[in-house]
Amino acid sequence: MPLDIFSLEHTYELIQAVQQVKAPVSFLADTFFPNVMQTQADYVAVETQKLGRRLAPFITKNTRGVNVSREKSEIKYYSPLLFGPRRVISAGDLALRQFGEMPNLYGAPTPEERAARLQAQDLTDLLRLHANRKNQMASEILQTGKLTVKAYADDGKVAETDEIDFSFSNLITPAVTWNNANATIYEDLKTVSEQIQGDIGEIPTVAILGKNVEKYLIQNTEIKNWLMVPSRENLLMANFAPHWTSAECRYIGRISALNLDLVSYSQTYTAEDGTTKYFVEPDNVILGITGGGREVHTPVSIFQNGWHTINAAYVPLYTSDDTAQTTALTVYSKYILVPADVASWYCIKTV
């Protein structure tokens, strides 16, 4: 007897299958928020603190000590956001040849076969939408310190707009914009690197460049002089060898003097208003320490012959509408991205 796809047992089987699937790439989220964790809490505590670099005070003999105040921190509580992309299959969808389906001279696939193929493809597509959303969330946090949330009703229209403010602004604008050949690009990067080192005592190792920034680097007078003079000193300062590592990432090179790898990221996404936007603004640079942030998931409540709360990162749910003669797959997930330390990166607006 075939398993009922609308049963709770099938939902749990899909959850296990999804856990075995390699997650789609979310470059910014994977780089800066790679630590995925599950919690039962309804709210996630986000504590932000900038660690000081104060010195221990000198004291005179026979003195018990000098009181030193603790570094202040700020704690805010956020409810992870609920996401639910959905795909509907109608009888009309099953009557048409699907993408990638080769014409069959001896008979087309049955509607049931097409339905199974569509369901598998829909699951893959919906997981990809979640990956894109996490990447967009990371992009907004890294470049603005805030996250704009637009909650949608069933009709797909904006029902509520809110803003999560992580209470920091790490945006830097250089004195001389980088589209000027005489810009002090190396000094700007060095200043930001030293600022991060001074704040948290660690060395930033990566700079994610918008698509225009590679051109500014190559046209920069100081950097061109490094690359044109084949001296041992210049090779120790920097080594540029631009090449594509994936369809959206281009490795530019390494500034050895700063222990900094440069990666250009030109991937785009389609925003809610239908416009195409870059995950990293074309003239921006995100410079920071990788690997500290968290992706926190909380349980999802679904109704399937009664209410059930499921503690899983992604919860696929099949539903049907006999009147409309449709089935639908929704992949629910409830998560939020949490920065580890708000001083661990800066966004440079180069132009």
mmCIF file of C-alpha atoms in Angstrom:
data_model
loop_
_atom_site.group_PDB
_atom_site.id
_atom_site.type_symbol
_atom_site.label_atom_id
_atom_site.label_comp_id
_atom_site.label_asym_id
_atom_site.label_seq_id
_atom_site.Cartn_x
_atom_site.Cartn_y
_atom_site.Cartn_z
ATOM 1 C CA MET A 1 0.000 0.000 0.000
ATOM 2 C CA PRO A 2 1.577 3.324 -1.055
ATOM 3 C CA LEU A 3 2.361 5.849 1.664
ATOM 4 C CA ASP A 4 -0.153 8.683 1.938
ATOM 5 C CA ILE A 5 1.778 11.876 1.132
ATOM 6 C CA PHE A 6 -0.700 13.877 3.242
ATOM 7 C CA SER A 7 0.032 11.864 6.390
ATOM 8 C CA LEU A 8 2.204 12.927 9.299
ATOM 9 C CA GLU A 9 4.392 9.857 8.713
ATOM 10 C CA HIS A 10 5.257 11.088 5.218
ATOM 11 C CA THR A 11 6.112 14.530 6.611
ATOM 12 C CA TYR A 12 8.595 12.927 9.012
ATOM 13 C CA GLU A 13 10.079 10.839 6.195
ATOM 14 C CA LEU A 14 10.554 13.987 4.117
ATOM 15 C CA ILE A 15 12.211 15.753 7.060
ATOM 16 C CA GLN A 16 14.719 12.904 7.333
ATOM 17 C CA ALA A 17 15.328 13.024 3.585
ATOM 18 C CA VAL A 18 15.878 16.787 3.636
ATOM 19 C CA GLN A 19 18.416 16.398 6.457
ATOM 20 C CA GLN A 20 20.472 14.102 4.222
ATOM 21 C CA VAL A 21 20.430 16.487 1.258
ATOM 22 C CA LYS A 22 23.355 18.853 0.842
ATOM 23 C CA ALA A 23 22.012 22.332 1.477
ATOM 24 C CA PRO A 24 22.078 24.843 -1.407
ATOM 25 C CA VAL A 25 24.907 27.359 -1.200
ATOM 26 C CA SER A 26 24.236 30.580 0.708
ATOM 27 C CA PHE A 27 27.642 32.209 0.325
ATOM 28 C CA LEU A 28 27.320 35.116 2.773
ATOM 29 C CA ALA A 29 25.339 33.147 5.355
ATOM 30 C CA ASP A 30 27.727 30.192 5.081
ATOM 31 C CA THR A 31 30.747 32.479 5.451
ATOM 32 C CA PHE A 32 29.638 34.668 8.346
ATOM 33 C CA PHE A 33 26.797 32.655 9.976
ATOM 34 C CA PRO A 34 27.847 28.996 9.531
ATOM 35 C CA ASN A 35 26.938 27.653 12.973
ATOM 36 C CA VAL A 36 23.490 26.067 12.644
ATOM 37 C CA MET A 37 21.735 25.289 15.911
ATOM 38 C CA GLN A 38 18.265 24.185 17.031
ATOM 39 C CA THR A 39 16.566 25.491 20.166
ATOM 40 C CA GLN A 40 13.202 24.947 21.839
ATOM 41 C CA ALA A 41 12.941 28.569 22.970
ATOM 42 C CA ASP A 42 10.319 30.887 21.499
ATOM 43 C CA TYR A 43 12.782 33.786 21.598
ATOM 44 C CA VAL A 44 16.487 34.017 20.865
ATOM 45 C CA ALA A 45 18.639 36.269 23.034
ATOM 46 C CA VAL A 46 21.028 38.373 20.984
ATOM 47 C CA GLU A 47 23.751 39.964 23.094
ATOM 48 C CA THR A 48 26.006 42.560 21.508
ATOM 49 C CA GLN A 49 29.190 43.855 23.081
ATOM 50 C CA LYS A 50 32.284 45.670 21.945
ATOM 51 C CA LEU A 51 35.199 44.386 23.969
ATOM 52 C CA GLY A 52 37.509 47.071 25.252
ATOM 53 C CA ARG A 53 41.285 47.193 25.112
ATOM 54 C CA ARG A 54 41.862 48.794 28.477
ATOM 55 C CA LEU A 55 44.973 48.304 30.568
ATOM 56 C CA ALA A 56 45.327 46.959 34.068
ATOM 57 C CA PRO A 57 45.880 49.961 36.382
ATOM 58 C CA PHE A 58 49.065 50.472 38.372
ATOM 59 C CA ILE A 59 48.576 50.498 42.124
ATOM 60 C CA THR A 60 50.758 51.532 45.023
ATOM 61 C CA LYS A 61 52.051 49.148 47.651
ATOM 62 C CA ASN A 62 49.574 47.968 50.289
ATOM 63 C CA THR A 63 46.651 48.951 48.034
ATOM 64 C CA ARG A 64 43.930 46.286 47.669
ATOM 65 C CA GLY A 65 43.181 47.177 44.069
ATOM 66 C CA VAL A 66 41.400 49.594 41.768
ATOM 67 C CA ASN A 67 37.816 48.831 40.787
ATOM 68 C CA VAL A 68 37.416 48.361 37.029
ATOM 69 C CA SER A 69 33.960 48.585 35.503
ATOM 70 C CA ARG A 70 32.678 45.699 33.404
ATOM 71 C CA GLU A 71 32.217 46.102 29.687
ATOM 72 C CA LYS A 72 28.623 46.985 28.963
ATOM 73 C CA SER A 73 26.562 44.767 26.728
ATOM 74 C CA GLU A 74 23.078 44.968 25.325
ATOM 75 C CA ILE A 75 20.664 42.043 25.140
ATOM 76 C CA LYS A 76 17.647 41.992 22.863
ATOM 77 C CA TYR A 77 15.181 39.166 22.349
ATOM 78 C CA TYR A 78 13.981 38.261 18.880
ATOM 79 C CA SER A 79 11.429 35.724 17.775
ATOM 80 C CA PRO A 80 12.802 33.686 14.846
ATOM 81 C CA LEU A 81 10.990 34.450 11.622
ATOM 82 C CA LEU A 82 8.584 31.974 10.043
ATOM 83 C CA PHE A 83 9.058 31.247 6.348
ATOM 84 C CA GLY A 84 6.732 29.171 4.197
ATOM 85 C CA PRO A 85 7.287 29.083 0.416
ATOM 86 C CA ARG A 86 4.566 27.065 -1.315
ATOM 87 C CA ARG A 87 4.049 25.335 -4.674
ATOM 88 C CA VAL A 88 0.653 24.236 -6.026
ATOM 89 C CA ILE A 89 0.002 21.439 -8.537
ATOM 90 C CA SER A 90 -3.265 21.532 -10.465
ATOM 91 C CA ALA A 91 -4.795 19.108 -12.930
ATOM 92 C CA GLY A 92 -3.769 21.506 -15.690
ATOM 93 C CA ASP A 93 -0.117 21.192 -14.686
ATOM 94 C CA LEU A 94 -0.273 17.422 -15.090
ATOM 95 C CA ALA A 95 -1.734 17.619 -18.595
ATOM 96 C CA LEU A 96 1.208 19.584 -20.016
ATOM 97 C CA ARG A 97 4.710 18.451 -20.900
ATOM 98 C CA GLN A 98 7.064 19.470 -18.108
ATOM 99 C CA PHE A 99 10.454 21.162 -18.390
ATOM 100 C CA GLY A 100 13.085 18.615 -19.388
ATOM 101 C CA GLU A 101 10.512 15.994 -20.361
ATOM 102 C CA MET A 102 11.458 14.457 -23.691
ATOM 103 C CA PRO A 103 8.700 13.744 -26.233
ATOM 104 C CA ASN A 104 7.733 10.077 -26.154
ATOM 105 C CA LEU A 105 6.607 8.552 -29.432
ATOM 106 C CA TYR A 106 5.023 5.620 -27.645
ATOM 107 C CA GLY A 107 3.100 7.578 -25.015
ATOM 108 C CA ALA A 108 3.602 10.475 -22.620
ATOM 109 C CA PRO A 109 4.118 10.026 -18.876
ATOM 110 C CA THR A 110 0.945 9.535 -16.884
ATOM 111 C CA PRO A 111 -0.416 12.398 -14.746
ATOM 112 C CA GLU A 112 0.641 10.427 -11.651
ATOM 113 C CA GLU A 113 4.226 10.166 -12.944
ATOM 114 C CA ARG A 114 4.289 13.874 -13.733
ATOM 115 C CA ALA A 115 2.923 14.662 -10.270
ATOM 116 C CA ALA A 116 5.707 12.664 -8.606
ATOM 117 C CA ARG A 117 8.332 14.420 -10.732
ATOM 118 C CA LEU A 118 6.868 17.854 -9.989
ATOM 119 C CA GLN A 119 6.735 17.141 -6.262
ATOM 120 C CA ALA A 120 10.429 16.214 -6.202
ATOM 121 C CA GLN A 121 11.388 19.301 -8.213
ATOM 122 C CA ASP A 122 9.221 21.554 -6.038
ATOM 123 C CA LEU A 123 10.957 20.332 -2.877
ATOM 124 C CA THR A 124 14.366 21.146 -4.380
ATOM 125 C CA ASP A 125 13.179 24.572 -5.539
ATOM 126 C CA LEU A 126 11.627 25.519 -2.191
ATOM 127 C CA LEU A 127 14.798 24.577 -0.308
ATOM 128 C CA ARG A 128 16.709 26.814 -2.731
ATOM 129 C CA LEU A 129 14.338 29.695 -1.903
ATOM 130 C CA HIS A 130 15.176 29.256 1.781
ATOM 131 C CA ALA A 131 18.899 29.376 0.953
ATOM 132 C CA ASN A 132 18.399 32.595 -1.016
ATOM 133 C CA ARG A 133 16.442 34.123 1.881
ATOM 134 C CA LYS A 134 19.210 33.319 4.371
ATOM 135 C CA ASN A 135 21.750 34.854 2.016
ATOM 136 C CA GLN A 136 19.632 38.005 1.691
ATOM 137 C CA MET A 137 19.256 38.229 5.482
ATOM 138 C CA ALA A 138 23.021 37.921 5.909
ATOM 139 C CA SER A 139 23.549 40.537 3.202
ATOM 140 C CA GLU A 140 21.291 43.068 4.910
ATOM 141 C CA ILE A 141 22.737 42.487 8.378
ATOM 142 C CA LEU A 142 26.327 42.752 7.147
ATOM 143 C CA GLN A 143 25.742 45.946 5.153
ATOM 144 C CA THR A 144 23.208 47.820 7.319
ATOM 145 C CA GLY A 145 23.162 46.282 10.809
ATOM 146 C CA LYS A 146 19.393 45.875 10.428
ATOM 147 C CA LEU A 147 16.916 43.427 8.937
ATOM 148 C CA THR A 148 13.666 44.500 7.307
ATOM 149 C CA VAL A 149 10.913 41.911 7.694
ATOM 150 C CA LYS A 150 7.866 41.807 5.421
ATOM 151 C CA ALA A 151 5.260 39.277 6.543
ATOM 152 C CA TYR A 152 2.881 38.005 3.869
ATOM 153 C CA ALA A 153 -0.707 36.780 4.127
ATOM 154 C CA ASP A 154 -2.070 33.909 1.999
ATOM 155 C CA ASP A 155 -2.839 36.267 -0.890
ATOM 156 C CA GLY A 156 0.851 37.144 -1.223
ATOM 157 C CA LYS A 157 0.346 40.801 -0.321
ATOM 158 C CA VAL A 158 2.369 42.535 2.364
ATOM 159 C CA ALA A 159 0.460 42.240 5.622
ATOM 160 C CA GLU A 160 3.022 43.656 8.040
ATOM 161 C CA THR A 161 6.452 45.267 7.842
ATOM 162 C CA ASP A 162 8.854 45.369 10.762
ATOM 163 C CA GLU A 163 12.541 46.002 11.350
ATOM 164 C CA ILE A 164 15.026 44.112 13.490
ATOM 165 C CA ASP A 165 17.744 46.502 14.621
ATOM 166 C CA PHE A 166 20.946 44.924 15.917
ATOM 167 C CA SER A 167 21.966 48.344 17.277
ATOM 168 C CA PHE A 168 25.205 48.920 15.425
ATOM 169 C CA SER A 169 26.462 50.639 12.314
ATOM 170 C CA ASN A 170 29.733 49.429 10.847
ATOM 171 C CA LEU A 171 29.537 51.437 7.631
ATOM 172 C CA ILE A 172 32.732 53.250 6.604
ATOM 173 C CA THR A 173 33.188 55.743 3.768
ATOM 174 C CA PRO A 174 36.807 56.433 2.707
ATOM 175 C CA ALA A 175 38.063 60.010 2.477
ATOM 176 C CA VAL A 176 38.986 59.378 -1.185
ATOM 177 C CA THR A 177 36.544 57.138 -3.040
ATOM 178 C CA TRP A 178 38.063 54.068 -4.634
ATOM 179 C CA ASN A 179 37.030 54.934 -8.201
ATOM 180 C CA ASN A 180 39.755 57.577 -7.976
ATOM 181 C CA ALA A 181 43.052 56.077 -9.203
ATOM 182 C CA ASN A 182 44.897 57.850 -6.384
ATOM 183 C CA ALA A 183 42.714 56.399 -3.621
ATOM 184 C CA THR A 184 44.578 54.933 -0.648
ATOM 185 C CA ILE A 185 42.929 51.506 -0.921
ATOM 186 C CA TYR A 186 45.628 49.610 0.945
ATOM 187 C CA GLU A 187 45.654 52.113 3.800
ATOM 188 C CA ASP A 188 41.842 52.021 4.006
ATOM 189 C CA LEU A 189 41.857 48.220 4.257
ATOM 190 C CA LYS A 190 44.665 48.332 6.794
ATOM 191 C CA THR A 191 42.805 50.882 8.918
ATOM 192 C CA VAL A 192 39.651 48.763 9.009
ATOM 193 C CA SER A 193 41.637 45.594 9.738
ATOM 194 C CA GLU A 194 43.391 47.320 12.635
ATOM 195 C CA GLN A 195 40.056 48.626 13.926
ATOM 196 C CA ILE A 196 38.677 45.086 14.114
ATOM 197 C CA GLN A 197 41.871 43.837 15.728
ATOM 198 C CA GLY A 198 41.668 46.642 18.262
ATOM 199 C CA ASP A 199 38.012 45.905 19.069
ATOM 200 C CA ILE A 200 38.092 42.130 19.504
ATOM 201 C CA GLY A 201 41.727 41.072 19.274
ATOM 202 C CA GLU A 202 41.426 38.923 16.128
ATOM 203 C CA ILE A 203 42.692 39.426 12.580
ATOM 204 C CA PRO A 204 40.072 39.639 9.797
ATOM 205 C CA THR A 205 40.913 37.257 6.987
ATOM 206 C CA VAL A 206 38.458 37.947 4.163
ATOM 207 C CA ALA A 207 37.119 40.880 2.170
ATOM 208 C CA ILE A 208 33.995 40.246 0.085
ATOM 209 C CA LEU A 209 33.947 42.706 -2.832
ATOM 210 C CA GLY A 210 31.022 44.015 -4.842
ATOM 211 C CA LYS A 211 31.343 43.458 -8.586
ATOM 212 C CA ASN A 212 32.783 46.945 -9.325
ATOM 213 C CA VAL A 213 35.544 46.852 -6.739
ATOM 214 C CA GLU A 214 37.919 44.555 -8.654
ATOM 215 C CA LYS A 215 38.160 47.245 -11.342
ATOM 216 C CA TYR A 216 39.006 49.881 -8.731
ATOM 217 C CA LEU A 217 41.766 47.664 -7.318
ATOM 218 C CA ILE A 218 43.390 46.988 -10.706
ATOM 219 C CA GLN A 219 43.223 50.658 -11.729
ATOM 220 C CA ASN A 220 44.590 51.939 -8.425
ATOM 221 C CA THR A 221 47.967 53.636 -8.898
ATOM 222 C CA GLU A 222 49.596 52.228 -5.769
ATOM 223 C CA ILE A 223 48.459 48.655 -6.429
ATOM 224 C CA LYS A 224 49.451 48.884 -10.113
ATOM 225 C CA ASN A 225 52.937 49.895 -9.043
ATOM 226 C CA TRP A 226 53.147 46.819 -6.816
ATOM 227 C CA LEU A 227 52.083 44.515 -9.606
ATOM 228 C CA MET A 228 54.255 46.079 -12.334
ATOM 229 C CA VAL A 229 57.545 45.998 -10.449
ATOM 230 C CA PRO A 230 58.807 42.413 -10.146
ATOM 231 C CA SER A 231 60.490 42.837 -6.815
ATOM 232 C CA ARG A 232 60.619 40.533 -3.818
ATOM 233 C CA GLU A 233 59.061 43.233 -1.646
ATOM 234 C CA ASN A 234 56.005 43.578 -3.886
ATOM 235 C CA LEU A 235 55.454 39.822 -3.995
ATOM 236 C CA LEU A 236 55.457 39.815 -0.206
ATOM 237 C CA MET A 237 52.939 42.675 -0.088
ATOM 238 C CA ALA A 238 50.269 41.210 -2.388
ATOM 239 C CA ASN A 239 49.623 38.582 -5.010
ATOM 240 C CA PHE A 240 46.731 39.048 -7.459
ATOM 241 C CA ALA A 241 45.603 36.150 -9.685
ATOM 242 C CA PRO A 242 41.906 36.711 -10.470
ATOM 243 C CA HIS A 243 39.963 33.605 -11.473
ATOM 244 C CA TRP A 244 36.425 32.264 -11.155
ATOM 245 C CA THR A 245 35.873 29.706 -8.398
ATOM 246 C CA SER A 246 32.126 29.389 -9.081
ATOM 247 C CA ALA A 247 29.468 31.055 -11.228
ATOM 248 C CA GLU A 248 29.111 33.895 -8.728
ATOM 249 C CA CYS A 249 32.447 34.009 -6.859
ATOM 250 C CA ARG A 250 35.737 35.268 -8.259
ATOM 251 C CA TYR A 251 38.921 34.953 -6.249
ATOM 252 C CA ILE A 252 40.927 38.150 -6.767
ATOM 253 C CA GLY A 253 44.049 37.493 -4.748
ATOM 254 C CA ARG A 254 45.673 37.974 -1.398
ATOM 255 C CA ILE A 255 47.159 40.975 0.359
ATOM 256 C CA SER A 256 49.752 39.100 2.359
ATOM 257 C CA ALA A 257 50.722 42.143 4.381
ATOM 258 C CA LEU A 258 47.207 42.151 5.883
ATOM 259 C CA ASN A 259 46.621 38.384 5.869
ATOM 260 C CA LEU A 260 43.559 39.182 3.759
ATOM 261 C CA ASP A 261 41.951 37.193 0.934
ATOM 262 C CA LEU A 262 39.905 39.173 -1.604
ATOM 263 C CA VAL A 263 36.810 37.566 -3.141
ATOM 264 C CA SER A 264 34.448 39.265 -5.586
ATOM 265 C CA TYR A 265 30.787 38.258 -5.204
ATOM 266 C CA SER A 266 28.368 39.248 -7.963
ATOM 267 C CA GLN A 267 25.353 37.037 -7.294
ATOM 268 C CA THR A 268 21.890 38.623 -7.588
ATOM 269 C CA TYR A 269 18.395 37.839 -6.320
ATOM 270 C CA THR A 270 14.856 38.852 -7.214
ATOM 271 C CA ALA A 271 13.360 41.105 -4.538
ATOM 272 C CA GLU A 272 9.714 41.098 -3.460
ATOM 273 C CA ASP A 273 8.966 44.007 -5.797
ATOM 274 C CA GLY A 274 10.311 42.053 -8.786
ATOM 275 C CA THR A 275 13.537 44.036 -9.150
ATOM 276 C CA THR A 276 16.958 42.381 -9.427
ATOM 277 C CA LYS A 277 19.389 43.250 -6.643
ATOM 278 C CA TYR A 278 22.945 42.287 -5.728
ATOM 279 C CA PHE A 279 23.562 40.455 -2.468
ATOM 280 C CA VAL A 280 26.627 42.697 -2.063
ATOM 281 C CA GLU A 281 26.158 46.206 -3.407
ATOM 282 C CA PRO A 282 28.476 46.662 -6.434
ATOM 283 C CA ASP A 283 30.641 49.318 -4.706
ATOM 284 C CA ASN A 284 30.682 47.770 -1.216
ATOM 285 C CA VAL A 285 33.330 45.713 0.570
ATOM 286 C CA ILE A 286 32.531 43.522 3.584
ATOM 287 C CA LEU A 287 35.735 42.980 5.541
ATOM 288 C CA GLY A 288 35.704 40.775 8.587
ATOM 289 C CA ILE A 289 36.253 37.606 10.558
ATOM 290 C CA THR A 290 34.465 34.529 9.286
ATOM 291 C CA GLY A 291 32.719 31.727 11.116
ATOM 292 C CA GLY A 292 31.361 33.413 14.242
ATOM 293 C CA GLY A 293 27.673 33.991 13.538
ATOM 294 C CA ARG A 294 24.800 31.582 14.190
ATOM 295 C CA GLU A 295 21.756 30.414 12.270
ATOM 296 C CA VAL A 296 19.218 29.605 14.997
ATOM 297 C CA HIS A 297 16.172 27.425 14.233
ATOM 298 C CA THR A 298 13.137 26.942 16.486
ATOM 299 C CA PRO A 299 10.272 24.412 16.235
ATOM 300 C CA VAL A 300 7.503 24.779 13.654
ATOM 301 C CA SER A 301 3.838 24.103 14.451
ATOM 302 C CA ILE A 302 1.740 22.558 11.666
ATOM 303 C CA PHE A 303 -1.814 21.221 11.391
ATOM 304 C CA GLN A 304 -2.074 17.724 9.948
ATOM 305 C CA ASN A 305 -4.997 15.797 11.453
ATOM 306 C CA GLY A 306 -4.372 17.855 14.571
ATOM 307 C CA TRP A 307 -1.676 20.269 15.698
ATOM 308 C CA HIS A 308 1.919 19.072 15.819
ATOM 309 C CA THR A 309 5.065 20.956 16.825
ATOM 310 C CA ILE A 310 8.123 19.641 15.017
ATOM 311 C CA ASN A 311 11.688 20.419 16.036
ATOM 312 C CA ALA A 312 13.393 20.408 12.623
ATOM 313 C CA ALA A 313 15.140 22.959 10.440
ATOM 314 C CA TYR A 314 12.772 22.391 7.498
ATOM 315 C CA VAL A 315 9.263 20.926 7.683
ATOM 316 C CA PRO A 316 7.731 19.924 4.309
ATOM 317 C CA LEU A 317 3.929 19.669 4.415
ATOM 318 C CA TYR A 318 1.611 18.376 1.676
ATOM 319 C CA THR A 319 -1.992 19.581 1.637
ATOM 320 C CA SER A 320 -4.886 19.157 -0.797
ATOM 321 C CA ASP A 321 -7.993 21.061 -1.807
ATOM 322 C CA ASP A 322 -10.626 18.732 -3.219
ATOM 323 C CA THR A 323 -12.847 21.601 -4.334
ATOM 324 C CA ALA A 324 -10.088 23.313 -6.335
ATOM 325 C CA GLN A 325 -8.604 19.947 -7.391
ATOM 326 C CA THR A 326 -5.084 20.950 -6.342
ATOM 327 C CA THR A 327 -2.303 19.701 -4.112
ATOM 328 C CA ALA A 328 0.326 21.925 -2.532
ATOM 329 C CA LEU A 329 3.747 21.536 -0.942
ATOM 330 C CA THR A 330 4.869 24.069 1.662
ATOM 331 C CA VAL A 331 8.310 23.938 3.260
ATOM 332 C CA TYR A 332 8.133 25.695 6.622
ATOM 333 C CA SER A 333 11.147 26.903 8.553
ATOM 334 C CA LYS A 334 11.608 29.236 11.505
ATOM 335 C CA TYR A 335 15.026 30.815 11.930
ATOM 336 C CA ILE A 336 17.028 33.966 12.497
ATOM 337 C CA LEU A 337 20.671 34.898 11.897
ATOM 338 C CA VAL A 338 22.554 36.043 14.995
ATOM 339 C CA PRO A 339 25.875 37.951 14.813
ATOM 340 C CA ALA A 340 28.586 36.705 17.170
ATOM 341 C CA ASP A 341 30.225 40.092 17.667
ATOM 342 C CA VAL A 342 29.110 43.287 15.995
ATOM 343 C CA ALA A 343 32.708 44.498 15.831
ATOM 344 C CA SER A 344 33.904 41.502 13.821
ATOM 345 C CA TRP A 345 33.247 43.108 10.421
ATOM 346 C CA TYR A 346 32.868 46.457 8.682
ATOM 347 C CA CYS A 347 31.204 47.434 5.440
ATOM 348 C CA ILE A 348 33.233 49.883 3.322
ATOM 349 C CA LYS A 349 31.184 51.994 0.913
ATOM 350 C CA THR A 350 33.948 52.594 -1.605
ATOM 351 C CA VAL A 351 32.089 55.086 -3.820
#
